[in-house]
C-alpha positions as MATLAB code, in Angstrom:
seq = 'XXXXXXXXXXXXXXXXXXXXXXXXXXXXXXXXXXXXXXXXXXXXXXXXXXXXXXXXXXXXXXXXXXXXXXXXXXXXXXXXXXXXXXXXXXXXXXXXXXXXXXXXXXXXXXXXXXXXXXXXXXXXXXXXXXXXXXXXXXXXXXXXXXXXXXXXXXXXXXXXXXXXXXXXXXXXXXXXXXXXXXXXXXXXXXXXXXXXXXXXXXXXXXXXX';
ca = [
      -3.355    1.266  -34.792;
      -5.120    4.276  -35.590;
      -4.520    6.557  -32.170;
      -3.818    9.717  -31.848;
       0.213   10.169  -30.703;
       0.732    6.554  -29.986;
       4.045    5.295  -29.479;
       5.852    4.431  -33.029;
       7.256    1.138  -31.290;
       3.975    0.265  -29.486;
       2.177    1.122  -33.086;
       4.621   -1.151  -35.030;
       4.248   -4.334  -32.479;
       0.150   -3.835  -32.881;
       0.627   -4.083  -37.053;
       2.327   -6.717  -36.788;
      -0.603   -8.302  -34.332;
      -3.064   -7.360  -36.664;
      -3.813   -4.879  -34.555;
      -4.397   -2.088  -37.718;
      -8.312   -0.373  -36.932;
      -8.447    1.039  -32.987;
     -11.841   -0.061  -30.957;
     -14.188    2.400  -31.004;
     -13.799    2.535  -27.156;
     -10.013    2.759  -26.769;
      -9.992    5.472  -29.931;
     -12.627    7.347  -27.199;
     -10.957    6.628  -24.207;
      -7.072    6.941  -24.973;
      -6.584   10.803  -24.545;
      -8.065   10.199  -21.546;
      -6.125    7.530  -20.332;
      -2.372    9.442  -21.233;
      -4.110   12.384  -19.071;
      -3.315    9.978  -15.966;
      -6.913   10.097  -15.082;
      -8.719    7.054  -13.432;
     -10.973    4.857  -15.916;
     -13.366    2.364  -16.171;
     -13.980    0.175  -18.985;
     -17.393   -2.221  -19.144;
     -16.439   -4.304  -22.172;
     -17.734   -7.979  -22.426;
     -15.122   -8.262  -24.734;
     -12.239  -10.760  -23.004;
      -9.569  -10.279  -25.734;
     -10.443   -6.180  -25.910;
     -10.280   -6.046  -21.951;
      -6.708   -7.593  -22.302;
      -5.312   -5.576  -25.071;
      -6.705   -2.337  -23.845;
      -4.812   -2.806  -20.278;
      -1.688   -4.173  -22.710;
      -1.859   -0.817  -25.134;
      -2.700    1.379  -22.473;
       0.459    0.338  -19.989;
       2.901    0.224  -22.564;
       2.042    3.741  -23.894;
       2.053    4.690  -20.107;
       5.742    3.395  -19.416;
       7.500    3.790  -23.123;
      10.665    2.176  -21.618;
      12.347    0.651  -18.784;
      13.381    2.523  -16.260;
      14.522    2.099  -12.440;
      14.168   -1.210  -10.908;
      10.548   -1.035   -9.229;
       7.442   -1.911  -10.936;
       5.885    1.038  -12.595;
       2.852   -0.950  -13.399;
       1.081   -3.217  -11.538;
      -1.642   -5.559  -13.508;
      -4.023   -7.563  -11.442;
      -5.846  -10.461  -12.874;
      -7.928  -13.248  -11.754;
      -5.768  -16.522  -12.245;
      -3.335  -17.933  -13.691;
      -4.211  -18.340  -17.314;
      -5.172  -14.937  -17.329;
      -1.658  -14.024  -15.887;
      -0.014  -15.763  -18.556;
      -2.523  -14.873  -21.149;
      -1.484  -10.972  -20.061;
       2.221  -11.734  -19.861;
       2.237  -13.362  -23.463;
       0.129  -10.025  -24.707;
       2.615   -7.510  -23.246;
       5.531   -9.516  -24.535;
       4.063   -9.240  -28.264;
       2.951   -5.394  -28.142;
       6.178   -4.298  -26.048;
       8.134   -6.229  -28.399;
      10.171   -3.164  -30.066;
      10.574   -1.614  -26.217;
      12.822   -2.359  -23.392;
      10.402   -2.691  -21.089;
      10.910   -5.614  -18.624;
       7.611   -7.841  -17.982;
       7.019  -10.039  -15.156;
       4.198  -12.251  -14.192;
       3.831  -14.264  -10.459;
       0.995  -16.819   -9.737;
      -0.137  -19.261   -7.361;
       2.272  -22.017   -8.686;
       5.346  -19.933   -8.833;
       7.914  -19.904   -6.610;
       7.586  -16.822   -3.985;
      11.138  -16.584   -2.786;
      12.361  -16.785   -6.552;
       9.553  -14.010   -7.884;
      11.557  -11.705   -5.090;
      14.770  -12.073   -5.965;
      13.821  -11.895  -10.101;
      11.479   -8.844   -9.324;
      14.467   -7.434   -7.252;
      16.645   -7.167  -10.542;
      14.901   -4.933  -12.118;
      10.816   -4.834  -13.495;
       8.482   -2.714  -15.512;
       5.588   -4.280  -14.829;
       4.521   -6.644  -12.768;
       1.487   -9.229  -13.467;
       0.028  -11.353  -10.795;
      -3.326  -12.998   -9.369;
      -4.574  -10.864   -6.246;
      -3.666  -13.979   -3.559;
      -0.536  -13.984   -4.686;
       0.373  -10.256   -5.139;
      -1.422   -9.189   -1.962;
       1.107  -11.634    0.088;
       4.289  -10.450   -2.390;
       3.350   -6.922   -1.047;
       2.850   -7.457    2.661;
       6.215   -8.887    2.926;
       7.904   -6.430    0.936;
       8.343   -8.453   -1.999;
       8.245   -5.562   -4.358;
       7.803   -1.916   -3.850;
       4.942    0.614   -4.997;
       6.563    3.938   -4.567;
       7.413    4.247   -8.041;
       3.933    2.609   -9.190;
       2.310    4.893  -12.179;
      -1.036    2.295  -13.036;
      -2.561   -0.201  -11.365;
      -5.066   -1.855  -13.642;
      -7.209   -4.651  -12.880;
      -9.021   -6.732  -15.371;
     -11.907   -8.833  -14.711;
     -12.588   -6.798  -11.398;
     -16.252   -7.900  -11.510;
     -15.364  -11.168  -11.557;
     -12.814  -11.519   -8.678;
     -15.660   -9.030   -6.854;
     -17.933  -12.049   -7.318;
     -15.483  -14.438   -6.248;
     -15.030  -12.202   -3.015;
     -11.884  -10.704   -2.846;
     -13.230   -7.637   -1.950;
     -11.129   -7.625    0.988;
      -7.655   -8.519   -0.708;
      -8.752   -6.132   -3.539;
      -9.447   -2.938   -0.639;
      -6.451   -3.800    1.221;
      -4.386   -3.546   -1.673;
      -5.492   -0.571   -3.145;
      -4.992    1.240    0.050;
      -1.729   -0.304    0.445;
      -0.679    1.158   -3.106;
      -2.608    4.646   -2.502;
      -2.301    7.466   -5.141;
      -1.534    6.375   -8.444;
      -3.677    6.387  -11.887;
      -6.083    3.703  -11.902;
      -7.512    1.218  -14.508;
     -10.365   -1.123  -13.661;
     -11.716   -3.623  -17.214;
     -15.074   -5.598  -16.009;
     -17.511   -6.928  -18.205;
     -20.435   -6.056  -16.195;
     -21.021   -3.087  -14.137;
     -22.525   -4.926  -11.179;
     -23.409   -2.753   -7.775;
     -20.645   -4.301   -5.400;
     -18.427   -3.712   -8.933;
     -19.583    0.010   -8.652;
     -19.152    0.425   -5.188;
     -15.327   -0.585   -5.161;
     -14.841    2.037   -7.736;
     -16.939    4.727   -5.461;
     -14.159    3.588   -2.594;
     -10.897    3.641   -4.588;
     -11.519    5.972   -7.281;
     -11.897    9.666   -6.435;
     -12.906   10.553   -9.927;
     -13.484    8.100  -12.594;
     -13.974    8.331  -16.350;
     -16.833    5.331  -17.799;
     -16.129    4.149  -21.451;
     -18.426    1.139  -22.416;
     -19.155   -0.160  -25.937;
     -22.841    0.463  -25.975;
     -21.456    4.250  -25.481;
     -19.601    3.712  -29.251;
     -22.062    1.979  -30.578;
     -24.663    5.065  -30.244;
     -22.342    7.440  -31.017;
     -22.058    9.246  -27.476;
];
């Protein structure tokens, strides 16, 4: 993929995907992104919402290191958990970085002990990681992106309040939030948990701005 200083191990995993040409909005967006700065992507786009979070976590981390999740990818259910899991397994595929993924019909006391060996990142439906967390099922403190994808979605579904709780549970860290609609409670949960946010939508690309 054509981006400017990508990883060579992250770029080899994408050619192999088919992953050659870069979207127009992640070729804009990705010296952003490295720059640790918060961002916001409105892309309708399901399979360009997932490998932008995928592409954009794996350049973050580069390799494993520590035992704590460095990354922290929240998504909406369980296919989508999966769907993520199987897309970071692909692109990370020449890396050492260590992938988990916890859901609603996994088994809690067995995510703890696995997570406790040693993670990279750590992908998970908001019920499920929101409980993980309050009972110190994995630790933050080493936590470089949290990225969620769908956000307008679960926002719709109402887990506003799981959503808040979290965030302020996690605090400062480089933030990522996909949606494919910029709706007003959407853009109010950024205005709470984002200081400072960088926009990148495809109409943007598509005029040229």
């Amino acid at each position: 993929m054509n981006l400017k200083k990508i990883n060579t191990n992250l770029q080899q995993a994408l050619i192999e995907n088919q992953l050659v040409e870069a979207y127009p909005v992640l070729k804009e967006s990705f010296g952003t992104i490295k720059s640790g700065a918060d961002v916001v992507f409105e892309v309708e786009d399901v399979t360009i919402r997932e490998n932008i979070a995928a592409i954009s976590v794996i350049q973050k981390l580069e390799k494993a290191y520590m035992l704590s999740p460095r990354a922290l990818i929240i998504v909406k259910d369980k296919e989508d958990a999966l769907s993520m899991h199987n897309k970071l397994t692909a692109f990370g595929k020449y890396t050492d970085l260590r992938f988990f993924v916890c859901h609603e019909k996994t088994n809690i006391d067995e995510d703890k002990n696995l997570i406790s060996i040693g993670i990279d990142v750590l992908v998970g439906t908001p019920e499920r990681l929101a409980i993980m967390l309050s009972t110190a099922g994995y630790d933050v403190n080493q936590l470089k992106l949290l990225v969620i994808d769908d956000a307008d979605e679960m926002l719709r579904r109402r887990m506003d309040t799981i959503l808040y709780r979290m965030s302020e549970t996690i605090g400062k860290t480089q933030r990522m939030y996909l949606t494919a609609f910029a709706t007003e409670r959407f853009e109010a949960f950024v205005d709470r948990t984002m200081l400072d946010s960088f926009w990148f939508t495809e109409e943007e690309d598509e005029e040229g701005n």
